[in-house]
Short mmCIF file of C-alpha atoms and ligand atoms in Angstrom, two decimals:
data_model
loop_
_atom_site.label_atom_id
_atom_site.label_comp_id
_atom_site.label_asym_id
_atom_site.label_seq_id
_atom_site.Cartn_x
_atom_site.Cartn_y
_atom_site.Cartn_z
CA UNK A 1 40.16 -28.64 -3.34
CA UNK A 2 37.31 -26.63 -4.37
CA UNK A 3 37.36 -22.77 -3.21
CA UNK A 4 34.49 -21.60 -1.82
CA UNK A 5 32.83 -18.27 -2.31
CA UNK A 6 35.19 -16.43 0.21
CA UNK A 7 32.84 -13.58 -0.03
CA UNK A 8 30.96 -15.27 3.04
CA UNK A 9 33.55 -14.27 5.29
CA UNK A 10 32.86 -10.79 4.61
CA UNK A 11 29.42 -11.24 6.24
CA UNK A 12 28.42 -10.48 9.73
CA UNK A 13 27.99 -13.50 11.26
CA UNK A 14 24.86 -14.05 11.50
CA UNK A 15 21.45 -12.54 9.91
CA UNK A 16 19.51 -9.65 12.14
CA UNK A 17 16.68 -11.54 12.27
CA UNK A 18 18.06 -14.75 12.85
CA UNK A 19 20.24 -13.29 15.63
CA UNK A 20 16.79 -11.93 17.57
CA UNK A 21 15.58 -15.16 17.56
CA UNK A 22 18.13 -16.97 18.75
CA UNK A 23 18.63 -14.32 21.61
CA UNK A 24 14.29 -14.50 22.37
CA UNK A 25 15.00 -18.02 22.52
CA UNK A 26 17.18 -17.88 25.14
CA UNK A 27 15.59 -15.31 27.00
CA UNK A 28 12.50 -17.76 27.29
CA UNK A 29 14.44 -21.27 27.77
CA UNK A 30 16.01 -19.15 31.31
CA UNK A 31 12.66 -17.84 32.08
CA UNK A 32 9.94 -20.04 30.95
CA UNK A 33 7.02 -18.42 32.75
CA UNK A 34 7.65 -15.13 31.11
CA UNK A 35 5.04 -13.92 28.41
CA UNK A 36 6.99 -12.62 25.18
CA UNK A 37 5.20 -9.47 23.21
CA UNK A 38 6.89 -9.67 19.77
CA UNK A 39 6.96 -6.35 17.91
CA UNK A 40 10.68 -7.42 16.31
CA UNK A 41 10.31 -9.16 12.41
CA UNK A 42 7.80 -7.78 10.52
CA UNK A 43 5.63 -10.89 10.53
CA UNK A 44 1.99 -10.59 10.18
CA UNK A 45 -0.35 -12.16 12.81
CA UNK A 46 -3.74 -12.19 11.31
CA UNK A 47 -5.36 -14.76 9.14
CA UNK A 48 -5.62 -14.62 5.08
CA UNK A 49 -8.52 -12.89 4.08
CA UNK A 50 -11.99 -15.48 3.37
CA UNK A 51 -11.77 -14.49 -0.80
CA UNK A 52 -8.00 -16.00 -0.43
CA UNK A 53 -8.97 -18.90 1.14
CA UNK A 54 -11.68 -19.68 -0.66
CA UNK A 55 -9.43 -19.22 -4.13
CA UNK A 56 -6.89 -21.70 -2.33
CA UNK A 57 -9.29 -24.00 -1.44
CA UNK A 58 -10.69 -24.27 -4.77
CA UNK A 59 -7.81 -24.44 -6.68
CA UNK A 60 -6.68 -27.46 -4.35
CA UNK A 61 -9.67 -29.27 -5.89
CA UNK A 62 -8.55 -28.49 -9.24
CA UNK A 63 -5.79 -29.90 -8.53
CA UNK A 64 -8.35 -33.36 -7.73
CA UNK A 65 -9.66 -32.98 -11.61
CA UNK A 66 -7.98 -34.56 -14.33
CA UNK A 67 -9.78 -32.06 -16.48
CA UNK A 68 -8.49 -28.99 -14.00
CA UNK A 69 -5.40 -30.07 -12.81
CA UNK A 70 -2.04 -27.98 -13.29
CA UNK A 71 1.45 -29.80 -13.48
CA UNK A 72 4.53 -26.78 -14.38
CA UNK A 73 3.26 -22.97 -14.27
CA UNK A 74 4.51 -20.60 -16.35
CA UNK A 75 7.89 -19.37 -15.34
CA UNK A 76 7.19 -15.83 -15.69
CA UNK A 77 4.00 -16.31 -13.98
CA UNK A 78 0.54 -17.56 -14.66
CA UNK A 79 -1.52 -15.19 -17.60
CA UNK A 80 -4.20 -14.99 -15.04
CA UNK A 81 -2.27 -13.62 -12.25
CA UNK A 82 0.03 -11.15 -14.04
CA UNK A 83 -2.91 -9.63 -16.32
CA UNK A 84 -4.76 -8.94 -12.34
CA UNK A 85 -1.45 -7.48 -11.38
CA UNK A 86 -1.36 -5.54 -14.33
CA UNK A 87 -4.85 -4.07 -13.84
CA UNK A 88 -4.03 -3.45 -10.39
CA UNK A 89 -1.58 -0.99 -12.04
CA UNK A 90 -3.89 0.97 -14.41
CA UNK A 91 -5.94 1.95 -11.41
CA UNK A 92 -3.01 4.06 -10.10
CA UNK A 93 -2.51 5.13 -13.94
CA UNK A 94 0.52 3.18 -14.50
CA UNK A 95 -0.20 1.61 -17.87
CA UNK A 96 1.97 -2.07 -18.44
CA UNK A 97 1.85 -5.18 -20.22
CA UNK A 98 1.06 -8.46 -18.13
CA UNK A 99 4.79 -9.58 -19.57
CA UNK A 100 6.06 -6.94 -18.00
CA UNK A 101 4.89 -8.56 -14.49
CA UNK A 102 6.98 -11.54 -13.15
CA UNK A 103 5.45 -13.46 -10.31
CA UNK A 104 7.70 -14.52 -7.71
CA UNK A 105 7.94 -16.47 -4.36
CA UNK A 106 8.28 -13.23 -2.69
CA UNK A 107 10.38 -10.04 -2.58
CA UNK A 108 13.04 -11.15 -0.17
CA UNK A 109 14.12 -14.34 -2.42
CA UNK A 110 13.20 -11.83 -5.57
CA UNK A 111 15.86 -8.67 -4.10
CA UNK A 112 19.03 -11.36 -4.07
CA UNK A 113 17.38 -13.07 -7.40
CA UNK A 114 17.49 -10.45 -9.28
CA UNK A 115 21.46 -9.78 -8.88
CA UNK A 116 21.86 -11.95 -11.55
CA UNK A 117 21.19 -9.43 -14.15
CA UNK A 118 24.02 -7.27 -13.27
CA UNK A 119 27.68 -7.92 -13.27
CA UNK A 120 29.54 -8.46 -10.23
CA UNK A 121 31.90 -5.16 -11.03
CA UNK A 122 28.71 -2.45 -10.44
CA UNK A 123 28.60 -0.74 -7.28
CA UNK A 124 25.23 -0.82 -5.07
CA UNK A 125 24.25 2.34 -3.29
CA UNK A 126 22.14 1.16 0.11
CA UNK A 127 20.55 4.20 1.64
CA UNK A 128 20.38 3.58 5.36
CA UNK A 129 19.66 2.52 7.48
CA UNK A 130 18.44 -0.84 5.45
CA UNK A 131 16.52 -3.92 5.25
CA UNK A 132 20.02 -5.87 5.58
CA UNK A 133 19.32 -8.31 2.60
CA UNK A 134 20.68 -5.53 0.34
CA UNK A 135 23.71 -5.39 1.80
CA UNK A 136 24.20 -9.46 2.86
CA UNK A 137 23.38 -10.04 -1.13
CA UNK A 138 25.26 -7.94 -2.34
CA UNK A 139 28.23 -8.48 -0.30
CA UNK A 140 27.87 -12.24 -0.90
CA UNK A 141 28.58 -11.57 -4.68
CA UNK A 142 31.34 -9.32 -3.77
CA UNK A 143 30.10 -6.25 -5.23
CA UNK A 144 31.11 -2.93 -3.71
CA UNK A 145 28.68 -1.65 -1.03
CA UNK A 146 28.04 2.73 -1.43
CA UNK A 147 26.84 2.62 2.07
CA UNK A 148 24.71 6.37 1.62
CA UNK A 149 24.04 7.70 5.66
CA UNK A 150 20.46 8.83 6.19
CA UNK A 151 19.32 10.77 9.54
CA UNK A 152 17.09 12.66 11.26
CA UNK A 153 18.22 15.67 9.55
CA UNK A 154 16.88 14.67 6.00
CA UNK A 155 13.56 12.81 7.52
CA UNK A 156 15.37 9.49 6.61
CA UNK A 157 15.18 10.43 2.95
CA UNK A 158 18.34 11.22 1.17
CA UNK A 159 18.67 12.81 -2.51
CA UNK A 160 21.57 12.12 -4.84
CA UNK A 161 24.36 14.60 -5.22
CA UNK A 162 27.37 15.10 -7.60
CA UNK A 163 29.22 12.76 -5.87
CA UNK A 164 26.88 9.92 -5.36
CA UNK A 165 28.31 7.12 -7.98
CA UNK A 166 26.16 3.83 -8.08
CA UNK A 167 25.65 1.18 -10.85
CA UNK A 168 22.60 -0.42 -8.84
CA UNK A 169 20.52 1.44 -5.85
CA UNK A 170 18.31 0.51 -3.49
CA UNK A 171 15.02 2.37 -2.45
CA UNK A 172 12.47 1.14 -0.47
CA UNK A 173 9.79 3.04 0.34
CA UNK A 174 7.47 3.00 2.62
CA UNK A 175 10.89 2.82 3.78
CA UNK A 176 11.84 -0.61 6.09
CA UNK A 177 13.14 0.76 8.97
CA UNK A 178 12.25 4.01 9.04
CA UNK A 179 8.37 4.41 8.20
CA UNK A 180 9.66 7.22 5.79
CA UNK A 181 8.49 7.72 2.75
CA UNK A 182 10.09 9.22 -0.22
CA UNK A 183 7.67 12.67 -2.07
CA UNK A 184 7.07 12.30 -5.54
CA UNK A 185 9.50 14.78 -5.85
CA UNK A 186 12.18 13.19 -4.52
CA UNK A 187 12.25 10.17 -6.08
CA UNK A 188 11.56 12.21 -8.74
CA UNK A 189 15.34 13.05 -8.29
CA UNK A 190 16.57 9.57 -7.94
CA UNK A 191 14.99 8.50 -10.84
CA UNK A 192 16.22 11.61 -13.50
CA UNK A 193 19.72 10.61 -11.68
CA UNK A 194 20.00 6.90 -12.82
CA UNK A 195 18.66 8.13 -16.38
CA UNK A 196 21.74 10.45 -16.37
CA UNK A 197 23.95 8.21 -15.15
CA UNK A 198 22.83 5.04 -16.51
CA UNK A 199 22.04 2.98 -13.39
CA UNK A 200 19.27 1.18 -12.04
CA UNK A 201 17.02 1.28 -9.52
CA UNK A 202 15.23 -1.62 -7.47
CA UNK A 203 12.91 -0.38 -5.97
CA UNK A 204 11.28 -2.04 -2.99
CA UNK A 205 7.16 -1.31 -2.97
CA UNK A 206 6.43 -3.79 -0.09
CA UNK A 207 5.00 -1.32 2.23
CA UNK A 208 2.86 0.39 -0.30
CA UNK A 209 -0.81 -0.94 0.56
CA UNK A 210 0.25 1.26 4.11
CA UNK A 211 0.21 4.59 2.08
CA UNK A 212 -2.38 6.66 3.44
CA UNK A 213 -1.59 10.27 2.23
CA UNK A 214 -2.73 10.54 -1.36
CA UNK A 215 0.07 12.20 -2.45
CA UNK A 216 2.72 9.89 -1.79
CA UNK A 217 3.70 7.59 -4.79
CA UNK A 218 3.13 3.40 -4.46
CA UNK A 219 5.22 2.69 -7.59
CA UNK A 220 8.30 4.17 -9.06
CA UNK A 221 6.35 4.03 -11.93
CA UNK A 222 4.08 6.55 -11.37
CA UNK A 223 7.00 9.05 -11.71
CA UNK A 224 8.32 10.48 -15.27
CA UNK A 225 11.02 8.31 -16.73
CA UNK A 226 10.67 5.40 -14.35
CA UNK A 227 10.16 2.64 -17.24
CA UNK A 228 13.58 3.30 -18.69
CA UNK A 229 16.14 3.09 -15.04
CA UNK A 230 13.71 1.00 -12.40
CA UNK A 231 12.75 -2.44 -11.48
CA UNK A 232 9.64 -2.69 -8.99
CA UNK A 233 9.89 -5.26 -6.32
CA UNK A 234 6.75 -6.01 -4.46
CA UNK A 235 5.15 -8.37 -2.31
CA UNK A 236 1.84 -9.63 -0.54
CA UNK A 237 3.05 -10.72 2.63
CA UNK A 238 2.14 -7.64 4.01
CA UNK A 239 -0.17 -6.25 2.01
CA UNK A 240 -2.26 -9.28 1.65
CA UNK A 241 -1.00 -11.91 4.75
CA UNK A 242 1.33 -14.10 2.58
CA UNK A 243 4.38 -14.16 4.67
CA UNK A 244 3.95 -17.91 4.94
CA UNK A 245 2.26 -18.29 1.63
CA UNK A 246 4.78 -16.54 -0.40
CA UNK A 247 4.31 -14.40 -3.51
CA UNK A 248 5.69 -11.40 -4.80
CA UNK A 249 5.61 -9.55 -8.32
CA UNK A 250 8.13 -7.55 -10.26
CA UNK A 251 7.66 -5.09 -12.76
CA UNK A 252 10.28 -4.57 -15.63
CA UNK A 253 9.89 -2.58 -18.51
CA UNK A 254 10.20 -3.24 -22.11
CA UNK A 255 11.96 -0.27 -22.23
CA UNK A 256 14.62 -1.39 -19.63
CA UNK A 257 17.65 -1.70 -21.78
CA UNK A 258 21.60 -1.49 -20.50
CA UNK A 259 24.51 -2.21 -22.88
CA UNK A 260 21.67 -2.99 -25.88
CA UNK A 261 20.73 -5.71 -23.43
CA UNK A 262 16.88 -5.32 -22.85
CA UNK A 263 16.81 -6.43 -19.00
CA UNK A 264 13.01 -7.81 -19.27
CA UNK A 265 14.72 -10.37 -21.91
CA UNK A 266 17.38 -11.26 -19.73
CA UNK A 267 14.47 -11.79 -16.96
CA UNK A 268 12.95 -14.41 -18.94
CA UNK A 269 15.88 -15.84 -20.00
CA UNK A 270 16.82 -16.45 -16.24
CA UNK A 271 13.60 -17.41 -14.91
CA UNK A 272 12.56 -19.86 -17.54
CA UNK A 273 16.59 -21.37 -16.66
CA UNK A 274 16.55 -21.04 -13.29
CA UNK A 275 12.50 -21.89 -11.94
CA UNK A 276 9.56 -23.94 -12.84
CA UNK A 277 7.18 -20.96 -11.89
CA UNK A 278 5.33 -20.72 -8.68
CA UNK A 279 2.55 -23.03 -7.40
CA UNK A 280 -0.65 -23.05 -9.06
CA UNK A 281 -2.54 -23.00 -5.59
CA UNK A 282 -0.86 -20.11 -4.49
CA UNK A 283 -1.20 -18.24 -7.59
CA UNK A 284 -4.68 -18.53 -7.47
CA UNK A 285 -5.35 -17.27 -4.28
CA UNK A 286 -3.09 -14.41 -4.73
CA UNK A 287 -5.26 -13.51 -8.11
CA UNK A 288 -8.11 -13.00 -5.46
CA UNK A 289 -6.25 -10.39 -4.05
CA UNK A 290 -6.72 -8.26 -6.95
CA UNK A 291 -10.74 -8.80 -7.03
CA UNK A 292 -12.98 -6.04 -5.56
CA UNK A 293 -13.79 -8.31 -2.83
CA UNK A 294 -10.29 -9.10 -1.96
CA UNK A 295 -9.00 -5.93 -1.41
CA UNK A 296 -12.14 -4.77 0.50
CA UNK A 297 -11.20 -7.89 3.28
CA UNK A 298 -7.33 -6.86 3.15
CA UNK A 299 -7.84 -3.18 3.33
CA UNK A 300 -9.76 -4.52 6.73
CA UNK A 301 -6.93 -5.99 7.87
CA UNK A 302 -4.62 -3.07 6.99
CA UNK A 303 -6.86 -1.09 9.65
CA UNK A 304 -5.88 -3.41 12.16
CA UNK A 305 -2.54 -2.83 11.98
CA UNK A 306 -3.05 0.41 11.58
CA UNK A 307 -4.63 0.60 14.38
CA UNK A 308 -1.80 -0.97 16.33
CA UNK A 309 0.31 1.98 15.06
CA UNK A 310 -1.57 3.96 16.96
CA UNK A 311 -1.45 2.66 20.05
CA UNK A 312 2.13 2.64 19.85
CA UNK A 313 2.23 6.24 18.80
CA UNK A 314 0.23 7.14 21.68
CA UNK A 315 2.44 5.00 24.16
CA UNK A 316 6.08 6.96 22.28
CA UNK A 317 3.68 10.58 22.80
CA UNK A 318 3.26 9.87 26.11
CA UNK A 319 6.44 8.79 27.28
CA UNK A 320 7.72 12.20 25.67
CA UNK A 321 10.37 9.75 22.54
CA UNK A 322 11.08 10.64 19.26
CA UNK A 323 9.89 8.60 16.46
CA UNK A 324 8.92 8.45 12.96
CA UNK A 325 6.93 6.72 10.50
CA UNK A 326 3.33 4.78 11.81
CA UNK A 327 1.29 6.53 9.48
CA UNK A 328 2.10 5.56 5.54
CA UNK A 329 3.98 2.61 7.06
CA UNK A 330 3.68 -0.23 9.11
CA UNK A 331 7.18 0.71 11.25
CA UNK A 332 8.07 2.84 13.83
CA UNK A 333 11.55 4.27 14.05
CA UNK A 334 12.29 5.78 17.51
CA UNK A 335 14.82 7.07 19.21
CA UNK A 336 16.51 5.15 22.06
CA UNK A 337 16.23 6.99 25.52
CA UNK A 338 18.83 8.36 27.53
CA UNK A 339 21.31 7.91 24.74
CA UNK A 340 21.08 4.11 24.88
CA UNK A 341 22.65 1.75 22.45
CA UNK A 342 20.16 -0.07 20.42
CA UNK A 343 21.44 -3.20 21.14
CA UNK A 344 21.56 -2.25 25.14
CA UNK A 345 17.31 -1.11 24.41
CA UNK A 346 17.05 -4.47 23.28
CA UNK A 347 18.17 -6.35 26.06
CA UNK A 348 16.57 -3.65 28.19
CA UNK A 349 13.16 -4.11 26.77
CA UNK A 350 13.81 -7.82 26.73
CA UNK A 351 14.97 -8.30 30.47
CA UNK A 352 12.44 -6.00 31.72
CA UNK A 353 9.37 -5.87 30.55
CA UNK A 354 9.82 -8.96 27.67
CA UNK A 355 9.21 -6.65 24.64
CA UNK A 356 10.54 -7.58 21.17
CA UNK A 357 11.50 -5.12 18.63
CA UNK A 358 14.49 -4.67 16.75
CA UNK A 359 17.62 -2.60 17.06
CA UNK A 360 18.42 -0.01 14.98
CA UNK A 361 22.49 -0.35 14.58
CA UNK A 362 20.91 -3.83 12.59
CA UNK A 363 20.00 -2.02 9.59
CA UNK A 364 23.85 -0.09 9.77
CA UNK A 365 26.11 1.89 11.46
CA UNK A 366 23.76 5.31 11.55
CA UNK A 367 20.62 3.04 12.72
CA UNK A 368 22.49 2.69 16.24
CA UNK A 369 20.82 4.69 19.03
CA UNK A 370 17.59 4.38 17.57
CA UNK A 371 14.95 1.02 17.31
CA UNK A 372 11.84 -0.09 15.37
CA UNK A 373 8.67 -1.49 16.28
CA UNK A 374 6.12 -3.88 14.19
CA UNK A 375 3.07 -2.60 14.01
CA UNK A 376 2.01 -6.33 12.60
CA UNK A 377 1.75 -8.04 16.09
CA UNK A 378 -1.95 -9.06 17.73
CA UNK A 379 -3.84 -5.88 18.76
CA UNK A 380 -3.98 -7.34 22.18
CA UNK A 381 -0.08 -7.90 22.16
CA UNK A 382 0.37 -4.33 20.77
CA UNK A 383 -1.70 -3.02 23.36
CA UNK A 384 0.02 -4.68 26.13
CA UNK A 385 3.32 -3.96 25.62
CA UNK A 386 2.36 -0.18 25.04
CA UNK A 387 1.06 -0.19 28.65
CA UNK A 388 4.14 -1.99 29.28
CA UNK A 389 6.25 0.38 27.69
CA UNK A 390 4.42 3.59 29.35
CA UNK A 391 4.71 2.14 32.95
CA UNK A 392 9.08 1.38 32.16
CA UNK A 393 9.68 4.51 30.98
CA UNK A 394 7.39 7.19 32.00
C1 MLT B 1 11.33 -7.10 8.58
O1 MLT B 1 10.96 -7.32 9.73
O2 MLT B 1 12.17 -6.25 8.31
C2 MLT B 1 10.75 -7.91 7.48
O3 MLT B 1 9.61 -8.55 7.90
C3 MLT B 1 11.67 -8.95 7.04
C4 MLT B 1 11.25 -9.51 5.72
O4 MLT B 1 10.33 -9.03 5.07
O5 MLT B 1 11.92 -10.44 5.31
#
């Protein structure tokens, strides 16, 4: 009988996210007439931008035209796309060649993905608390988890020491919970660490359109020594709206190389194995992302939601709670209040004034006692649960 990948059994048993809806669910099937405010999964609720839409519309009628029409993309990506991503890059001053871009269906799918290059023996450092994909992935290849404690004491941003010891590690920042986000310094340290020691980094840029303070890196690239120990993971379901659309990009360098192995090679080599590249449709509208038109409409967007922060800011001030991030990030990590479990918060919130967000002990063990809030819901939802949240617990 075939064995299957015991790993599984390792693995909570079911996904955060997954578990929040089922428990929402629920809620609403006992109490139908109830109106739910969801501030839980960071799922965006406005439309694509009117440059994506009309890129997607028109390359649907390309898709009409013998003389237009696009069977099998590029593995790696389509030209068009990556030399736009590329660009996008040189703005910031982070010079790259469009085959060091890789399009993807999105960083989530791209974060497990990319596992592949390493061997199942390396050790994964997770700072957190953490988006819990690193861990589930990693866990479900049975790697060994360095599970590295942040806190309030270290604004949520931990440095390496003597006797951190990681073959891959995990930074994500804007950071998902938290809102933190890491000083050029800083990650100045993480990345002079895995040049020392020889690891790598992934490092998870979804948040980055959110930056607002100037001095704050997007990329890991932008930092000394980056191109030789990191892999950049991004996304443009936040930046750009494309939760449902799906794409993502990753950046590896040419000057990547492990073991004499030069890890953009063994990129290609998977992707051209493993996918037939991502839809020409969707590739096209995310290239209008990258126009000056494009990012003028999402950048409008980004103000909505940034706006939403706000409000929720306002409502924590007010009540008198503890939280961080809202402003370079589209999270807010509070503090439960009076001591509460997160878990408990959650069924508080849910019960009594049918507010969504999403406990902290999900992301790990130090995340309990605290909670995060979306700041991607419908201004209208965001503002009524922050007058619902002032009148429960002022
Ligand atoms: C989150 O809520 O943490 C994210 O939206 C989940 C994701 O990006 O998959």
């Amino acid at each position: 009988m075939i064995t299957p990948n015991m790993h599984y059994a390792d693995l909570k048993d079911s996904y955060l996210f997954y578990n929040i809806a089922g428990k929402t669910k629920a809620y609403l099937a006992e109490n139908p007439d109830k109106k739910l405010l969801r501030l839980g999964i960071g799922d965006v609720s406005l439309p694509l931008c009117d440059a994506v839409i009309k890129a997607l519309h028109s390359a649907v009628d390309d898709q009409a035209i013998k003389e237009n029409f696009h069977g099998y993309m590029p593995e790696c990506g389509a030209p068009f796309l990556r030399e736009a991503i590329a660009e996008h890059y040189k703005k910031r001053g982070v010079m790259l060649s469009s085959d060091e871009v890789f399009v993807s269906s999105g960083a989530s799918d791209e974060l497990g993905d990319i596992l592949d290059l390493f061997d199942r023996s390396s050790s994964c450092l997770v700072i957190e608390p953490a988006y819990p994909a690193y861990v589930d992935a990693n866990v479900m290849a049975g790697r060994k988890i360095v599970h590295l404690a942040s806190g309030k004491e270290n604004g949520f941003l931990p440095e390496p020491d003597e006797a951190t010891q990681a073959d891959i590690i995990y930074i994500c920042s804007p950071n998902n919970p938290t809102g933190a986000v890491f000083s050029r310094e800083q990650l100045q340290r993480w990345v002079d660490y895995a040049n020392e020691k020889g690891s790598v980094i992934l490092f998870d840029a979804a948040y980055e359109a959110f930056i607002e303070d100037e001095s704050l890196p997007h990329s890991i690239f932008e930092l000394n020594g980056a191109e030789t120990c990191a892999i950049e993971i991004c996304s443009l379901s936040k930046t750009a709206g494309f939760t449902g659309t799906r794409l993502g990009y990753t950046v590896i360098s040419k000057s990547l190389v492990r073991n004499g192995m030069s890890l953009n090679d063994m990129w290609v080599r998977n992707r051209t194995t493993k996918t037939n590249g991502v839809s020409y449709i969707i590739q096209k509208g995310a290239a209008a992302v990258f126009t000056d038109e494009g990012i003028c409409q999402i950048n409008d967007n980004i103000k909505i939601y940034k706006n939403n922060a706000k409000v929720i800011m306002e409502a924590l001030d007010k009540i008198g709670i503890w939280y961080c991030g809202g402003k370079n990030a589209p999270y807010i990590w509070l503090k439960c209040p009076n001591n509460m479990g997160s878990w408990d918060f959650f069924d508080y919130l849910l019960k009594e004034i049918q507010v969504v967000g999403t406990p902290g002990e999900g992301f790990g063990a130090c995340g309990e006692g605290y909670f995060r809030f979306s700041t991607f819901g419908s201004p209208e939802d965001t503002k009524e649960a922050a007058e619902r949240l002032v009148k429960l617990l002022s």
